[in-house]
Amino acid sequence: MTHAASVPTPYESAAEAATRLSELTGVERHDIALVLGSGWLPAVDALGEATAEIDTTDLPGFSAAAVEGHSGKIRSIRSGDKNLLVFLSRTHFYEGKGVAAVVHPVRTAAAAGCSAIVLTNGCGGLKQGWQPGQPVLISDHINLTGTSPIVGANFVDLTDLYSPRLRAMCKEVDDSLDEGVYVQFPGPHYETPAEVRMAGIMGGHLVGMSTTLEAIAAREAGMEVLGISLVTNLAAGLSGEPLNHEEVLVAGRSAASRMGGLLSQVVTRI
Ligand code: 8IG
């Protein structure tokens, strides 16, 4: 007689990862999760001293990081009376590991106790006047991946997905922050100039390759979501120059102190 090994659901896998996380970090529960996107790594030091740092691959369900500027580490940081769970990298949809792998950190954070998540990314900007190195609050999104992290008849409401409360809090910290609609393309290629024009006609202001699937999974899990994009480049066709990954890293380094200050002040208020 054959005996099928039972495969854990994504939610069970996240719960296992959260248990292992608390064992490895010695931190029983985390309060706020942060996912650092392209260009955001230099901002992490402003959040405080790490209580523990582990490799993502030490937790069940995580795979190794693949992009320069993304390190496959998770930091537990004590900030005031809060335990922050900081993912220094993410799995991108374009890696082809499946949507469940993309949102596994989000579900792990929820299982670890986090009631809010800050999703950051580096992206192309469409709005007139935006400059590389400028952080922008995500007000809403358009998901062009053609998929969802949710399977089955679970009709999750995405009204106000990007928390108005948390966005207002960011503006209290920095009233010069602008907002925009983030459009997730599947990648890994950048958009053509025609696709950038399409994104603008659709109502988009930011183009990137992450965040929307994670935000959906976070909302499904009942977390409050804050999305912040770092405009690292003007979207294709807008600057007259080709896009390259180096400008992403440069934008992150030059904006690190502003972004670090913003993140650290916001997490203390959440
Ligand atoms: I950094 O211009 C970064 N990531 N799709 N387009 C897309 N992703 C990006 C871009 C961009 N810049």
mmCIF file of C-alpha atoms and ligand atoms in Angstrom:
data_model
loop_
_atom_site.group_PDB
_atom_site.id
_atom_site.type_symbol
_atom_site.label_atom_id
_atom_site.label_comp_id
_atom_site.label_asym_id
_atom_site.label_seq_id
_atom_site.Cartn_x
_atom_site.Cartn_y
_atom_site.Cartn_z
ATOM 1 C CA MET A 1 0.000 0.000 0.000
ATOM 2 C CA THR A 2 1.341 3.434 -0.885
ATOM 3 C CA HIS A 3 1.323 6.175 1.668
ATOM 4 C CA ALA A 4 1.396 9.776 0.404
ATOM 5 C CA ALA A 5 3.516 12.038 2.604
ATOM 6 C CA SER A 6 1.288 14.919 3.652
ATOM 7 C CA VAL A 7 2.470 18.202 2.132
ATOM 8 C CA PRO A 8 2.104 21.203 4.421
ATOM 9 C CA THR A 9 -0.110 24.046 3.202
ATOM 10 C CA PRO A 10 1.633 27.422 2.721
ATOM 11 C CA TYR A 11 0.089 28.534 6.027
ATOM 12 C CA GLU A 12 1.392 25.467 7.885
ATOM 13 C CA SER A 13 4.818 26.000 6.327
ATOM 14 C CA ALA A 14 4.791 29.630 7.501
ATOM 15 C CA ALA A 15 3.812 28.552 11.013
ATOM 16 C CA GLU A 16 6.748 26.110 11.053
ATOM 17 C CA ALA A 17 9.084 28.883 9.880
ATOM 18 C CA ALA A 18 7.779 31.204 12.606
ATOM 19 C CA THR A 19 8.423 28.570 15.284
ATOM 20 C CA ARG A 20 11.966 28.043 14.031
ATOM 21 C CA LEU A 21 12.439 31.822 13.850
ATOM 22 C CA SER A 22 11.603 32.263 17.518
ATOM 23 C CA GLU A 23 13.952 29.407 18.444
ATOM 24 C CA LEU A 24 16.854 30.838 16.409
ATOM 25 C CA THR A 25 16.396 34.487 17.419
ATOM 26 C CA GLY A 26 15.324 33.881 21.019
ATOM 27 C CA VAL A 27 12.505 36.365 20.365
ATOM 28 C CA GLU A 28 9.148 34.820 21.118
ATOM 29 C CA ARG A 29 6.974 37.225 19.124
ATOM 30 C CA HIS A 30 7.654 39.916 16.571
ATOM 31 C CA ASP A 31 5.470 43.000 16.183
ATOM 32 C CA ILE A 32 6.277 44.698 12.881
ATOM 33 C CA ALA A 33 7.825 43.216 9.745
ATOM 34 C CA LEU A 34 9.845 45.105 7.157
ATOM 35 C CA VAL A 35 10.846 43.848 3.734
ATOM 36 C CA LEU A 36 13.755 45.749 2.217
ATOM 37 C CA GLY A 37 13.735 46.156 -1.546
ATOM 38 C CA SER A 38 16.376 47.301 -3.992
ATOM 39 C CA GLY A 39 18.252 50.288 -2.640
ATOM 40 C CA TRP A 40 16.861 50.020 0.917
ATOM 41 C CA LEU A 41 19.627 47.957 2.521
ATOM 42 C CA PRO A 42 21.748 50.984 3.568
ATOM 43 C CA ALA A 43 18.735 52.282 5.551
ATOM 44 C CA VAL A 44 18.576 49.265 7.853
ATOM 45 C CA ASP A 45 21.224 50.425 10.324
ATOM 46 C CA ALA A 46 19.014 53.342 11.396
ATOM 47 C CA LEU A 47 16.490 50.858 12.806
ATOM 48 C CA GLY A 48 18.741 49.843 15.678
ATOM 49 C CA GLU A 49 21.015 47.093 16.897
ATOM 50 C CA ALA A 50 20.260 43.568 15.742
ATOM 51 C CA THR A 51 19.252 41.193 18.538
ATOM 52 C CA ALA A 52 19.863 38.329 16.113
ATOM 53 C CA GLU A 53 20.637 37.793 12.458
ATOM 54 C CA ILE A 54 19.903 34.548 10.675
ATOM 55 C CA ASP A 55 20.089 33.245 7.128
ATOM 56 C CA THR A 56 16.731 32.916 5.399
ATOM 57 C CA THR A 57 17.770 29.409 4.420
ATOM 58 C CA ASP A 58 17.848 28.409 8.105
ATOM 59 C CA LEU A 59 14.057 28.629 8.089
ATOM 60 C CA PRO A 60 11.764 26.100 6.434
ATOM 61 C CA GLY A 61 10.353 27.218 3.081
ATOM 62 C CA PHE A 62 12.913 29.914 2.215
ATOM 63 C CA SER A 63 15.325 29.785 -0.708
ATOM 64 C CA ALA A 64 18.586 31.683 -1.275
ATOM 65 C CA ALA A 65 18.700 35.336 -2.438
ATOM 66 C CA ALA A 66 19.509 35.970 -6.076
ATOM 67 C CA VAL A 67 20.103 39.698 -6.692
ATOM 68 C CA GLU A 68 22.994 42.029 -5.858
ATOM 69 C CA GLY A 69 21.884 44.492 -3.186
ATOM 70 C CA HIS A 70 19.663 41.803 -1.640
ATOM 71 C CA SER A 71 21.232 39.772 1.137
ATOM 72 C CA GLY A 72 19.543 36.554 2.198
ATOM 73 C CA LYS A 73 19.339 37.496 5.856
ATOM 74 C CA ILE A 74 16.675 38.158 8.436
ATOM 75 C CA ARG A 75 17.347 40.496 11.334
ATOM 76 C CA SER A 76 15.491 40.728 14.602
ATOM 77 C CA ILE A 77 15.823 44.291 15.889
ATOM 78 C CA ARG A 78 14.585 45.691 19.185
ATOM 79 C CA SER A 79 13.264 49.215 18.626
ATOM 80 C CA GLY A 80 11.712 50.891 21.668
ATOM 81 C CA ASP A 81 9.172 48.389 22.969
ATOM 82 C CA LYS A 82 8.788 46.647 19.597
ATOM 83 C CA ASN A 83 10.432 43.623 18.031
ATOM 84 C CA LEU A 84 11.074 44.269 14.354
ATOM 85 C CA LEU A 85 11.438 41.420 11.907
ATOM 86 C CA VAL A 86 13.495 42.686 8.991
ATOM 87 C CA PHE A 87 13.875 40.750 5.776
ATOM 88 C CA LEU A 88 16.974 42.058 4.001
ATOM 89 C CA SER A 89 15.891 40.415 0.760
ATOM 90 C CA ARG A 90 12.819 39.033 -0.949
ATOM 91 C CA THR A 91 11.958 36.323 -3.426
ATOM 92 C CA HIS A 92 10.751 37.891 -6.656
ATOM 93 C CA PHE A 93 7.975 36.582 -8.866
ATOM 94 C CA TYR A 94 10.400 36.509 -11.823
ATOM 95 C CA GLU A 95 12.530 33.836 -10.120
ATOM 96 C CA GLY A 96 9.881 31.323 -11.116
ATOM 97 C CA LYS A 97 9.669 29.669 -7.684
ATOM 98 C CA GLY A 98 5.945 30.258 -7.542
ATOM 99 C CA VAL A 99 3.706 32.763 -5.835
ATOM 100 C CA ALA A 100 3.700 30.862 -2.546
ATOM 101 C CA ALA A 101 7.495 31.299 -2.328
ATOM 102 C CA VAL A 102 7.132 35.039 -3.023
ATOM 103 C CA VAL A 103 4.756 35.565 -0.095
ATOM 104 C CA HIS A 104 6.260 33.035 2.323
ATOM 105 C CA PRO A 105 8.118 35.772 4.280
ATOM 106 C CA VAL A 106 4.853 37.701 4.654
ATOM 107 C CA ARG A 107 2.991 34.660 5.952
ATOM 108 C CA THR A 108 5.912 33.821 8.241
ATOM 109 C CA ALA A 109 5.800 37.359 9.650
ATOM 110 C CA ALA A 110 2.062 37.028 10.289
ATOM 111 C CA ALA A 111 2.596 33.666 11.983
ATOM 112 C CA ALA A 112 5.393 35.235 14.066
ATOM 113 C CA GLY A 113 2.889 37.735 15.475
ATOM 114 C CA CYS A 114 3.377 40.794 13.259
ATOM 115 C CA SER A 115 0.282 42.961 12.967
ATOM 116 C CA ALA A 116 1.822 45.389 10.468
ATOM 117 C CA ILE A 117 4.236 45.075 7.569
ATOM 118 C CA VAL A 118 6.294 47.683 5.764
ATOM 119 C CA LEU A 119 6.925 46.631 2.168
ATOM 120 C CA THR A 120 9.651 48.617 0.443
ATOM 121 C CA ASN A 121 10.979 48.449 -3.087
ATOM 122 C CA GLY A 122 13.069 50.196 -5.662
ATOM 123 C CA CYS A 123 11.214 51.133 -8.814
ATOM 124 C CA GLY A 124 10.878 53.369 -11.815
ATOM 125 C CA GLY A 125 9.000 56.642 -11.412
ATOM 126 C CA LEU A 126 6.599 58.207 -13.918
ATOM 127 C CA LYS A 127 5.460 61.453 -12.267
ATOM 128 C CA GLN A 128 6.867 64.738 -13.528
ATOM 129 C CA GLY A 129 9.372 66.149 -11.092
ATOM 130 C CA TRP A 130 10.249 62.930 -9.281
ATOM 131 C CA GLN A 131 13.979 62.372 -8.890
ATOM 132 C CA PRO A 132 16.038 59.223 -8.382
ATOM 133 C CA GLY A 133 16.571 58.728 -4.643
ATOM 134 C CA GLN A 134 13.088 59.961 -3.742
ATOM 135 C CA PRO A 135 10.851 57.812 -1.499
ATOM 136 C CA VAL A 136 7.154 57.702 -2.458
ATOM 137 C CA LEU A 137 4.241 56.239 -0.469
ATOM 138 C CA ILE A 138 2.237 53.589 -2.293
ATOM 139 C CA SER A 139 -1.433 54.612 -2.282
ATOM 140 C CA ASP A 140 -2.757 51.670 -4.311
ATOM 141 C CA HIS A 141 -1.560 49.117 -6.834
ATOM 142 C CA ILE A 142 -2.203 47.503 -10.187
ATOM 143 C CA ASN A 143 -1.127 43.864 -10.235
ATOM 144 C CA LEU A 144 -0.080 42.886 -13.763
ATOM 145 C CA THR A 145 1.345 39.493 -12.809
ATOM 146 C CA GLY A 146 -1.950 37.848 -13.718
ATOM 147 C CA THR A 147 -1.979 35.860 -10.498
ATOM 148 C CA SER A 148 -2.728 35.935 -6.769
ATOM 149 C CA PRO A 149 -1.121 34.403 -3.691
ATOM 150 C CA ILE A 150 -4.598 33.281 -2.609
ATOM 151 C CA VAL A 151 -5.965 30.001 -3.905
ATOM 152 C CA GLY A 152 -9.648 29.173 -3.709
ATOM 153 C CA ALA A 153 -12.863 31.061 -3.078
ATOM 154 C CA ASN A 154 -11.477 33.569 -0.594
ATOM 155 C CA PHE A 155 -12.627 36.955 -1.890
ATOM 156 C CA VAL A 156 -10.330 39.223 0.103
ATOM 157 C CA ASP A 157 -11.284 42.922 0.037
ATOM 158 C CA LEU A 158 -8.443 45.174 -1.146
ATOM 159 C CA THR A 159 -10.091 48.538 -0.508
ATOM 160 C CA ASP A 160 -7.574 50.688 1.380
ATOM 161 C CA LEU A 161 -5.003 47.900 1.082
ATOM 162 C CA TYR A 162 -2.241 50.443 1.708
ATOM 163 C CA SER A 163 -3.242 51.726 5.143
ATOM 164 C CA PRO A 164 -4.423 55.369 5.118
ATOM 165 C CA ARG A 165 -3.532 55.462 8.836
ATOM 166 C CA LEU A 166 0.082 54.469 8.215
ATOM 167 C CA ARG A 167 0.395 56.771 5.215
ATOM 168 C CA ALA A 168 -0.824 59.693 7.322
ATOM 169 C CA MET A 169 1.731 58.720 9.954
ATOM 170 C CA CYS A 170 4.517 58.864 7.351
ATOM 171 C CA LYS A 171 3.397 62.336 6.285
ATOM 172 C CA GLU A 172 3.545 63.488 9.894
ATOM 173 C CA VAL A 173 7.174 62.402 9.900
ATOM 174 C CA ASP A 174 7.897 63.914 6.473
ATOM 175 C CA ASP A 175 5.255 66.154 4.948
ATOM 176 C CA SER A 176 7.119 66.328 1.644
ATOM 177 C CA LEU A 177 6.325 62.674 0.859
ATOM 178 C CA ASP A 178 4.306 62.157 -2.315
ATOM 179 C CA GLU A 179 2.056 59.179 -3.074
ATOM 180 C CA GLY A 180 1.565 57.040 -6.153
ATOM 181 C CA VAL A 181 -0.060 53.954 -7.634
ATOM 182 C CA TYR A 182 2.435 51.103 -7.974
ATOM 183 C CA VAL A 183 2.218 48.874 -11.029
ATOM 184 C CA GLN A 184 3.815 45.446 -10.703
ATOM 185 C CA PHE A 185 5.079 44.011 -13.967
ATOM 186 C CA PRO A 186 6.248 40.370 -13.963
ATOM 187 C CA GLY A 187 9.830 41.235 -15.045
ATOM 188 C CA PRO A 188 12.688 40.395 -14.984
ATOM 189 C CA HIS A 189 13.125 42.670 -18.000
ATOM 190 C CA TYR A 190 12.319 46.327 -17.535
ATOM 191 C CA GLU A 191 9.342 47.795 -19.379
ATOM 192 C CA THR A 192 9.453 49.069 -22.907
ATOM 193 C CA PRO A 193 8.738 52.789 -23.270
ATOM 194 C CA ALA A 194 5.307 51.835 -24.674
ATOM 195 C CA GLU A 195 4.564 49.748 -21.570
ATOM 196 C CA VAL A 196 5.575 52.664 -19.355
ATOM 197 C CA ARG A 197 3.116 54.875 -21.285
ATOM 198 C CA MET A 198 0.463 52.171 -20.797
ATOM 199 C CA ALA A 199 1.135 52.102 -17.046
ATOM 200 C CA GLY A 200 0.617 55.861 -16.938
ATOM 201 C CA ILE A 201 -2.615 55.705 -18.930
ATOM 202 C CA MET A 202 -3.876 53.004 -16.534
ATOM 203 C CA GLY A 203 -3.335 55.338 -13.597
ATOM 204 C CA GLY A 204 0.088 54.133 -12.477
ATOM 205 C CA HIS A 205 2.932 56.308 -11.197
ATOM 206 C CA LEU A 206 5.515 53.709 -10.149
ATOM 207 C CA VAL A 207 6.670 50.611 -12.047
ATOM 208 C CA GLY A 208 8.386 47.659 -10.424
ATOM 209 C CA MET A 209 8.627 43.906 -10.055
ATOM 210 C CA SER A 210 7.500 43.212 -6.494
ATOM 211 C CA THR A 211 5.229 44.194 -3.606
ATOM 212 C CA THR A 212 1.659 43.681 -4.886
ATOM 213 C CA LEU A 213 1.503 39.928 -4.274
ATOM 214 C CA GLU A 214 3.057 40.410 -0.835
ATOM 215 C CA ALA A 215 0.576 43.166 0.007
ATOM 216 C CA ILE A 216 -2.333 40.910 -0.967
ATOM 217 C CA ALA A 217 -1.007 38.065 1.199
ATOM 218 C CA ALA A 218 -0.494 40.494 4.083
ATOM 219 C CA ARG A 219 -4.071 41.735 3.828
ATOM 220 C CA GLU A 220 -5.325 38.144 3.660
ATOM 221 C CA ALA A 221 -3.385 37.510 6.888
ATOM 222 C CA GLY A 222 -5.005 40.561 8.523
ATOM 223 C CA MET A 223 -1.901 42.740 8.681
ATOM 224 C CA GLU A 224 -1.823 46.500 8.252
ATOM 225 C CA VAL A 225 0.226 47.309 5.139
ATOM 226 C CA LEU A 226 2.539 50.240 4.490
ATOM 227 C CA GLY A 227 4.195 50.373 1.063
ATOM 228 C CA ILE A 228 7.084 52.707 0.306
ATOM 229 C CA SER A 229 8.855 52.874 -3.041
ATOM 230 C CA LEU A 230 12.256 54.347 -3.619
ATOM 231 C CA VAL A 231 12.267 55.876 -7.082
ATOM 232 C CA THR A 232 15.664 54.712 -8.237
ATOM 233 C CA ASN A 233 15.293 55.633 -11.864
ATOM 234 C CA LEU A 234 12.946 57.458 -14.186
ATOM 235 C CA ALA A 235 10.874 54.773 -15.936
ATOM 236 C CA ALA A 236 12.096 53.591 -19.338
ATOM 237 C CA GLY A 237 11.894 56.173 -22.087
ATOM 238 C CA LEU A 238 11.525 59.140 -19.724
ATOM 239 C CA SER A 239 15.176 60.028 -19.168
ATOM 240 C CA GLY A 240 16.648 59.346 -22.602
ATOM 241 C CA GLU A 241 19.148 56.943 -20.974
ATOM 242 C CA PRO A 242 19.038 53.129 -20.774
ATOM 243 C CA LEU A 243 18.191 51.547 -17.384
ATOM 244 C CA ASN A 244 20.808 49.720 -15.351
ATOM 245 C CA HIS A 245 21.007 48.091 -11.951
ATOM 246 C CA GLU A 246 23.956 50.254 -10.814
ATOM 247 C CA GLU A 247 21.783 53.395 -10.574
ATOM 248 C CA VAL A 248 19.511 51.469 -8.227
ATOM 249 C CA LEU A 249 22.356 50.823 -5.816
ATOM 250 C CA VAL A 250 23.582 54.425 -6.095
ATOM 251 C CA ALA A 251 20.105 55.835 -5.395
ATOM 252 C CA GLY A 252 19.871 53.641 -2.304
ATOM 253 C CA ARG A 253 23.201 54.771 -0.945
ATOM 254 C CA SER A 254 22.471 58.445 -1.508
ATOM 255 C CA ALA A 255 19.005 58.286 0.085
ATOM 256 C CA ALA A 256 19.898 55.928 2.942
ATOM 257 C CA SER A 257 19.775 58.406 5.803
ATOM 258 C CA ARG A 258 16.436 59.909 4.717
ATOM 259 C CA MET A 259 14.874 56.462 4.303
ATOM 260 C CA GLY A 260 16.404 55.117 7.497
ATOM 261 C CA GLY A 261 15.075 58.101 9.446
ATOM 262 C CA LEU A 262 11.624 57.673 7.934
ATOM 263 C CA LEU A 263 11.474 53.948 8.693
ATOM 264 C CA SER A 264 12.733 54.248 12.251
ATOM 265 C CA GLN A 265 10.349 57.086 13.109
ATOM 266 C CA VAL A 266 7.379 55.346 11.540
ATOM 267 C CA VAL A 267 7.893 52.005 13.293
ATOM 268 C CA THR A 268 7.984 53.703 16.690
ATOM 269 C CA ARG A 269 4.569 55.263 15.945
ATOM 270 C CA ILE A 270 2.825 52.180 14.509
HETATM 271 I I1 8IG B 1 15.009 49.360 -9.059
HETATM 272 O O1 8IG B 1 12.066 50.939 -13.943
HETATM 273 C C1 8IG B 1 13.704 49.163 -10.489
HETATM 274 N N1 8IG B 1 12.947 48.102 -10.542
HETATM 275 N N2 8IG B 1 9.675 47.068 -13.640
HETATM 276 N N3 8IG B 1 10.887 49.023 -13.804
HETATM 277 C C2 8IG B 1 10.614 47.862 -13.178
HETATM 278 N N4 8IG B 1 11.251 47.460 -12.095
HETATM 279 C C3 8IG B 1 12.183 48.272 -11.615
HETATM 280 C C4 8IG B 1 12.527 49.481 -12.199
HETATM 281 C C5 8IG B 1 11.830 49.887 -13.367
HETATM 282 N N5 8IG B 1 13.502 50.032 -11.479
#
